[in-house]
Amino acid sequence: MSERSGIRNSDRGNFPCSQSTCQPDEQYSFAGRSRSQRSRRTFLRGASAVAAAGIGLTSAVSAASTPSSQYYGDYENVIDVVEAGADNTGNESITPVLEDLRADETLLVFPEGRYYMDEQFRFTGFENFGVVGDNATLVPANYRDFDGPQYRLFRLGVSYRPGRMLRFEGFDIDQTAPNTGIRTIEANVSDRLEVRDITVRGEHDSGTWGPGQFNITDPDGWGIVERFRAMDGARWVNNTLYAGNRWRGPIGIEANQNRGTLEFRRCGLGAFPNNGLYAAGGDGKIVVHGGLYRNSNGANVRVGGRNSEIRWPTVQVNDTRPEDRTQRGIRIENGRNIEIYGAAIEITSPKPTSHAISAMNTCESARIDNTRIRMSGSDVNHGIVVSPDCGETIIVDTSITHETAGGYPVWIRDSDRPEQVLAENLTITGRAGDAGGFRDGIRCERDNCRLSHVDIEQPGRDGVDRNAIVNMGDNLTVYRSELRASQYPYVDLGSDALVRDSVLESTDGNEAVCLYSSAENPEFKKNQLVDGIRDLGASEVTTWNNTYE
């Protein structure tokens, strides 16, 4: 049985602590709910329609074709909210009318107009419910005028009492007036969630929760959030009426309790202070397909879960506010078999820890494939960073153009884990500096790494000395690679490394290889080592069939 929330303001109180290029549009309908399978349908209009719904009448009324009419066959009751008494001029709150209309197996249709809301609409435990707009605009009340919980327009399902099937689509949210930033929708659904074509206009300026939160509560459930856009971002909380009551401020889209499969397709988020798309806390599968994510603090795309995919997103960091501390492109964590494919990441206004991609300690396994990274700016910044406790990581068919003041295009951090980090068909170019001492193309501190068909150019900015690869681990293999750098193409401080069938050349006339005294048992076979090897006391050096010109 669905919950109609007899106490309208039951959620009143303090805020909780928590918080492009794609295929053509695809439309999904509820499984097992096609038009031909539904024999009963009511299209209800006016005050008499409300009464009919209350006593279960089913007088069918034909409706004009609208964008929402394709869904009428999925519901027993279809209600035009204006005919049922909702004001579409933006002058009177529609929430009381929606509460009277709330019912299971019901689709609420919002014709063109402006709909003012000064109170949360809540509905939980439903089987099948929908809210769709035909060129409709929702207008939130000013924060001070909002009645009850001041941080949501629609709360549809909760974690302990989710809805089963939900559709919500076709709305602009006008937050351009001062202090009207609010969460548009929070949805917890067990079986099927469909959210499409939601555009939030205006900066989220009240300090309350960000525009959307979505979770699939059942491992077999599925959901899609498509074209959900809030490109104007949000203010840091201390610049809002809610200063001092939260950390940082709003998240763009949150999905941190997801257990099923949840896809975010062609969404767009601007600068949010507490992550853009934040979907790292659940154990379900997250799919990010396309979309534009820009200038959020924390991370622009932050994903976890099992077998999650981040495919073809565009991530840009081209602006930094005074409060921003980290603006990472993509951050993956809390999961296994997470894949980044086809990402385009451009960072031109970096902060010191704004890595393009971070594979965090809680990431059990990851693959970065067919990804393009471009980085520039006057600060130290790193490209792909593999954290110490991250598991197996594969980087393939990827290019990094790195032109910051310093930093590592790839940093494989020191680890006790035995799993391999593999880079294959990786290209690193660009003129970077050595600010902070970060002056290596690939910094490898981990054991059992393999670099195959890697092409690295590190000429250095304004005469800076940079190296192509610096190895500090054991059992590194470099195979069929081309390494060129202004200082040394290859530097070894580890043990049992093998460099084979590769070309190594210093562009400033230094040796191809520098071996420190800590290096043990390095092997160089069938390479072109231009100007030879500089040996500073390495032990058991093996060379075979190399050339030195």
Short mmCIF file of C-alpha atoms in Angstrom, two decimals, residues 2-270:
data_model
loop_
_atom_site.label_atom_id
_atom_site.label_comp_id
_atom_site.label_asym_id
_atom_site.label_seq_id
_atom_site.Cartn_x
_atom_site.Cartn_y
_atom_site.Cartn_z
CA SER A 2 1.31 3.42 -0.90
CA GLU A 3 1.94 6.06 1.73
CA ARG A 4 0.02 9.32 1.43
CA SER A 5 1.73 11.07 4.34
CA GLY A 6 -1.20 12.25 6.42
CA ILE A 7 1.03 14.64 8.38
CA ARG A 8 2.08 17.12 5.74
CA ASN A 9 5.07 18.56 7.60
CA SER A 10 6.37 15.33 9.11
CA ASP A 11 9.84 15.99 7.69
CA ARG A 12 10.20 19.37 9.39
CA GLY A 13 13.46 19.80 11.29
CA ASN A 14 17.19 20.03 10.86
CA PHE A 15 18.98 19.00 7.72
CA PRO A 16 20.58 15.54 7.84
CA CYS A 17 24.34 15.47 7.57
CA SER A 18 24.56 13.48 4.28
CA GLN A 19 23.82 14.45 1.31
CA SER A 20 28.71 14.88 -26.21
CA THR A 21 28.21 12.61 -28.14
CA CYS A 22 25.84 9.72 -27.81
CA GLN A 23 23.48 7.45 -29.67
CA PRO A 24 20.04 8.76 -30.65
CA ASP A 25 17.38 9.14 -28.01
CA GLU A 26 15.92 5.93 -26.71
CA GLN A 27 12.56 5.62 -25.01
CA TYR A 28 11.87 2.97 -22.43
CA SER A 29 8.50 1.89 -21.08
CA PHE A 30 7.83 0.03 -17.87
CA ALA A 31 8.51 -3.68 -18.19
CA GLY A 32 5.32 -5.60 -18.72
CA ARG A 33 3.33 -2.37 -19.00
CA SER A 34 2.85 -1.84 -22.73
CA ARG A 35 -0.25 -0.09 -24.00
CA SER A 36 -1.70 -3.24 -25.52
CA GLN A 37 -1.52 -5.03 -22.20
CA ARG A 38 -3.49 -2.39 -20.30
CA SER A 39 -7.26 -2.78 -20.68
CA ARG A 40 -8.36 -0.07 -18.23
CA ARG A 41 -7.43 3.60 -18.46
CA THR A 42 -9.01 6.78 -17.17
CA PHE A 43 -8.14 10.23 -18.42
CA LEU A 44 -9.50 12.51 -15.72
CA ARG A 45 -10.24 16.24 -16.00
CA GLY A 46 -11.61 18.92 -13.70
CA ALA A 47 -13.03 18.70 -10.20
CA SER A 48 -15.29 15.85 -11.23
CA ALA A 49 -12.19 13.92 -12.22
CA VAL A 50 -10.80 14.17 -8.71
CA ALA A 51 -14.04 12.89 -7.30
CA ALA A 52 -14.09 10.07 -9.84
CA ALA A 53 -10.59 9.06 -8.90
CA GLY A 54 -11.59 9.00 -5.25
CA ILE A 55 -14.46 6.56 -5.81
CA GLY A 56 -12.77 4.49 -8.49
CA LEU A 57 -14.77 5.52 -11.57
CA THR A 58 -13.21 4.62 -14.93
CA SER A 59 -14.89 6.76 -17.56
CA ALA A 60 -12.37 6.98 -20.42
CA VAL A 61 -11.84 10.37 -22.08
CA SER A 62 -9.77 10.83 -25.21
CA ALA A 63 -6.88 13.30 -24.96
CA ALA A 64 -5.13 15.42 -27.53
CA SER A 65 -1.71 14.22 -28.63
CA THR A 66 1.07 15.70 -26.48
CA PRO A 67 4.61 14.60 -25.63
CA SER A 68 3.24 12.87 -22.54
CA SER A 69 0.42 11.05 -24.33
CA GLN A 70 2.74 8.20 -25.32
CA TYR A 71 2.67 7.12 -21.67
CA TYR A 72 -1.09 7.15 -21.06
CA GLY A 73 -1.42 3.43 -21.68
CA ASP A 74 0.92 2.65 -18.80
CA TYR A 75 -1.49 3.95 -16.14
CA GLU A 76 -5.04 3.36 -15.07
CA ASN A 77 -5.58 7.06 -14.30
CA VAL A 78 -4.21 10.01 -16.28
CA ILE A 79 -4.91 13.41 -14.71
CA ASP A 80 -4.46 16.87 -16.20
CA VAL A 81 -3.42 18.78 -13.09
CA VAL A 82 -4.68 22.14 -14.39
CA GLU A 83 -8.14 20.73 -15.11
CA ALA A 84 -8.00 19.27 -11.62
CA GLY A 85 -7.39 22.70 -10.07
CA ALA A 86 -3.64 23.38 -10.18
CA ASP A 87 -2.68 26.97 -11.03
CA ASN A 88 -0.39 27.17 -14.08
CA THR A 89 0.31 30.91 -13.86
CA GLY A 90 2.88 30.67 -11.06
CA ASN A 91 0.76 32.59 -8.56
CA GLU A 92 -0.57 29.87 -6.25
CA SER A 93 1.12 26.81 -4.79
CA ILE A 94 0.17 23.57 -6.50
CA THR A 95 1.29 21.22 -3.70
CA PRO A 96 -2.16 20.98 -2.01
CA VAL A 97 -3.72 19.99 -5.34
CA LEU A 98 -1.03 17.37 -5.96
CA GLU A 99 -1.66 15.88 -2.54
CA ASP A 100 -5.35 15.48 -3.37
CA LEU A 101 -4.49 13.82 -6.69
CA ARG A 102 -1.83 11.48 -5.33
CA ALA A 103 -2.75 7.86 -6.01
CA ASP A 104 -1.25 4.64 -7.29
CA GLU A 105 -1.45 3.68 -10.98
CA THR A 106 -1.65 7.40 -11.76
CA LEU A 107 0.08 9.73 -14.21
CA LEU A 108 -0.03 13.44 -13.37
CA VAL A 109 0.25 15.55 -16.53
CA PHE A 110 1.37 19.20 -16.34
CA PRO A 111 0.33 21.21 -19.42
CA GLU A 112 2.36 24.20 -20.52
CA GLY A 113 2.64 26.83 -17.80
CA ARG A 114 4.40 27.87 -14.60
CA TYR A 115 3.77 25.93 -11.39
CA TYR A 116 4.68 27.47 -8.05
CA MET A 117 5.68 25.12 -5.21
CA ASP A 118 6.22 26.24 -1.61
CA GLU A 119 6.02 22.81 0.01
CA GLN A 120 7.41 19.34 -0.55
CA PHE A 121 5.27 16.73 -2.33
CA ARG A 122 5.90 13.27 -0.86
CA PHE A 123 4.63 9.88 -2.05
CA THR A 124 6.17 6.55 -1.01
CA GLY A 125 5.41 2.85 -1.29
CA PHE A 126 3.59 3.19 -4.63
CA GLU A 127 3.48 0.55 -7.35
CA ASN A 128 3.34 2.74 -10.45
CA PHE A 129 3.34 6.54 -10.48
CA GLY A 130 4.32 9.22 -12.96
CA VAL A 131 4.75 12.99 -13.16
CA VAL A 132 5.32 14.48 -16.61
CA GLY A 133 5.38 18.00 -18.01
CA ASP A 134 4.50 19.28 -21.47
CA ASN A 135 6.61 22.48 -21.64
CA ALA A 136 6.00 22.94 -17.92
CA THR A 137 8.12 25.03 -15.55
CA LEU A 138 8.35 24.46 -11.79
CA VAL A 139 8.95 27.60 -9.74
CA PRO A 140 10.32 26.99 -6.21
CA ALA A 141 9.44 29.38 -3.43
CA ASN A 142 12.06 31.49 -1.73
CA TYR A 143 13.88 29.52 0.96
CA ARG A 144 12.31 31.64 3.74
CA ASP A 145 8.81 31.12 2.34
CA PHE A 146 9.08 27.36 1.88
CA ASP A 147 6.81 25.41 4.25
CA GLY A 148 8.11 22.27 5.97
CA PRO A 149 11.30 20.59 4.71
CA GLN A 150 13.10 23.34 2.83
CA TYR A 151 15.20 21.17 0.58
CA ARG A 152 12.98 19.14 -1.82
CA LEU A 153 10.16 19.70 -4.30
CA PHE A 154 9.41 15.99 -4.90
CA ARG A 155 10.25 13.12 -2.55
CA LEU A 156 9.15 9.96 -4.33
CA GLY A 157 10.00 6.81 -2.40
CA VAL A 158 12.37 6.50 0.54
CA SER A 159 15.01 3.90 1.23
CA TYR A 160 12.84 1.98 3.70
CA ARG A 161 9.65 2.38 1.64
CA PRO A 162 10.58 2.78 -2.03
CA GLY A 163 8.22 3.06 -4.94
CA ARG A 164 8.26 0.23 -7.48
CA MET A 165 7.99 2.05 -10.82
CA LEU A 166 8.39 5.81 -11.33
CA ARG A 167 8.43 8.17 -14.29
CA PHE A 168 9.40 11.85 -13.89
CA GLU A 169 10.17 14.01 -16.91
CA GLY A 170 9.68 17.12 -18.97
CA PHE A 171 10.26 20.03 -16.57
CA ASP A 172 12.26 23.23 -16.45
CA ILE A 173 12.98 24.39 -12.91
CA ASP A 174 13.25 28.15 -12.63
CA GLN A 175 15.72 28.97 -9.83
CA THR A 176 16.75 32.32 -11.22
CA ALA A 177 15.10 34.29 -8.40
CA PRO A 178 17.24 34.80 -5.26
CA ASN A 179 17.37 32.02 -2.65
CA THR A 180 15.27 29.52 -4.62
CA GLY A 181 17.86 26.74 -5.00
CA ILE A 182 16.36 23.41 -3.97
CA ARG A 183 16.46 19.69 -4.77
CA THR A 184 14.04 19.06 -7.62
CA ILE A 185 13.57 15.34 -7.06
CA GLU A 186 14.68 12.63 -4.64
CA ALA A 187 13.67 9.16 -5.74
CA ASN A 188 14.13 5.69 -4.27
CA VAL A 189 12.68 3.01 -6.54
CA SER A 190 12.94 -0.77 -6.45
CA ASP A 191 12.08 -1.90 -9.97
CA ARG A 192 12.10 0.79 -12.65
CA LEU A 193 13.05 4.48 -12.61
CA GLU A 194 12.76 6.78 -15.64
CA VAL A 195 13.78 10.43 -15.33
CA ARG A 196 14.21 12.53 -18.47
CA ASP A 197 14.48 16.07 -19.71
CA ILE A 198 14.91 18.00 -16.48
CA THR A 199 16.62 21.38 -16.83
CA VAL A 200 17.48 23.46 -13.77
CA ARG A 201 17.94 27.12 -14.67
CA GLY A 202 19.76 29.44 -12.30
CA GLU A 203 22.49 28.96 -9.73
CA HIS A 204 21.58 26.83 -6.72
CA ASP A 205 21.98 29.62 -4.20
CA SER A 206 20.19 28.57 -0.98
CA GLY A 207 22.79 26.10 0.37
CA THR A 208 20.25 23.25 0.55
CA TRP A 209 20.60 19.84 -1.10
CA GLY A 210 21.52 19.69 -4.76
CA PRO A 211 19.12 19.14 -7.70
CA GLY A 212 18.78 15.35 -7.80
CA GLN A 213 19.18 12.20 -5.74
CA PHE A 214 18.40 8.77 -7.18
CA ASN A 215 18.78 5.19 -5.96
CA ILE A 216 17.62 1.77 -7.10
CA THR A 217 16.94 -0.20 -3.93
CA ASP A 218 16.72 -3.74 -5.41
CA PRO A 219 19.74 -5.47 -6.99
CA ASP A 220 17.56 -6.51 -9.95
CA GLY A 221 16.11 -3.04 -10.46
CA TRP A 222 17.01 -0.64 -13.25
CA GLY A 223 16.87 3.09 -13.79
CA ILE A 224 17.79 5.80 -16.25
CA VAL A 225 18.35 9.50 -15.65
CA GLU A 226 18.58 11.11 -19.07
CA ARG A 227 19.24 14.73 -19.95
CA PHE A 228 19.15 15.96 -16.36
CA ARG A 229 20.95 19.29 -16.57
CA ALA A 230 21.99 21.88 -14.01
CA MET A 231 24.76 23.76 -15.78
CA ASP A 232 24.56 26.88 -13.58
CA GLY A 233 25.94 24.93 -10.60
CA ALA A 234 25.70 25.98 -6.97
CA ARG A 235 27.23 28.35 -4.46
CA TRP A 236 29.45 27.26 -1.63
CA VAL A 237 27.32 26.98 1.49
CA ASN A 238 29.05 29.83 3.32
CA ASN A 239 27.90 32.17 0.56
CA THR A 240 24.24 31.28 1.19
CA LEU A 241 21.51 31.71 3.81
CA TYR A 242 22.46 28.30 5.18
CA ALA A 243 26.06 29.28 6.00
CA GLY A 244 27.66 27.28 8.79
CA ASN A 245 25.16 24.43 8.70
CA ARG A 246 26.69 22.14 6.08
CA TRP A 247 30.05 21.10 4.68
CA ARG A 248 30.94 22.69 1.36
CA GLY A 249 27.44 22.80 -0.10
CA PRO A 250 25.29 20.97 -2.66
CA ILE A 251 26.11 17.91 -4.73
CA GLY A 252 24.93 18.06 -8.34
CA ILE A 253 23.47 14.56 -8.68
CA GLU A 254 23.78 12.04 -5.84
CA ALA A 255 23.34 8.26 -6.00
CA ASN A 256 25.23 6.83 -3.05
CA GLN A 257 22.89 4.06 -1.94
CA ASN A 258 22.29 2.44 -5.29
CA ARG A 259 21.95 -1.37 -5.34
CA GLY A 260 20.67 -1.98 -8.89
CA THR A 261 21.71 -0.70 -12.31
CA LEU A 262 21.43 3.06 -12.69
CA GLU A 263 22.38 4.91 -15.88
CA PHE A 264 23.07 8.62 -16.28
CA ARG A 265 22.80 9.45 -19.98
CA ARG A 266 23.74 12.81 -21.50
CA CYS A 267 23.41 14.70 -18.25
CA GLY A 268 25.04 18.07 -17.63
CA LEU A 269 26.35 19.65 -14.42
CA GLY A 270 28.12 22.92 -13.77
#
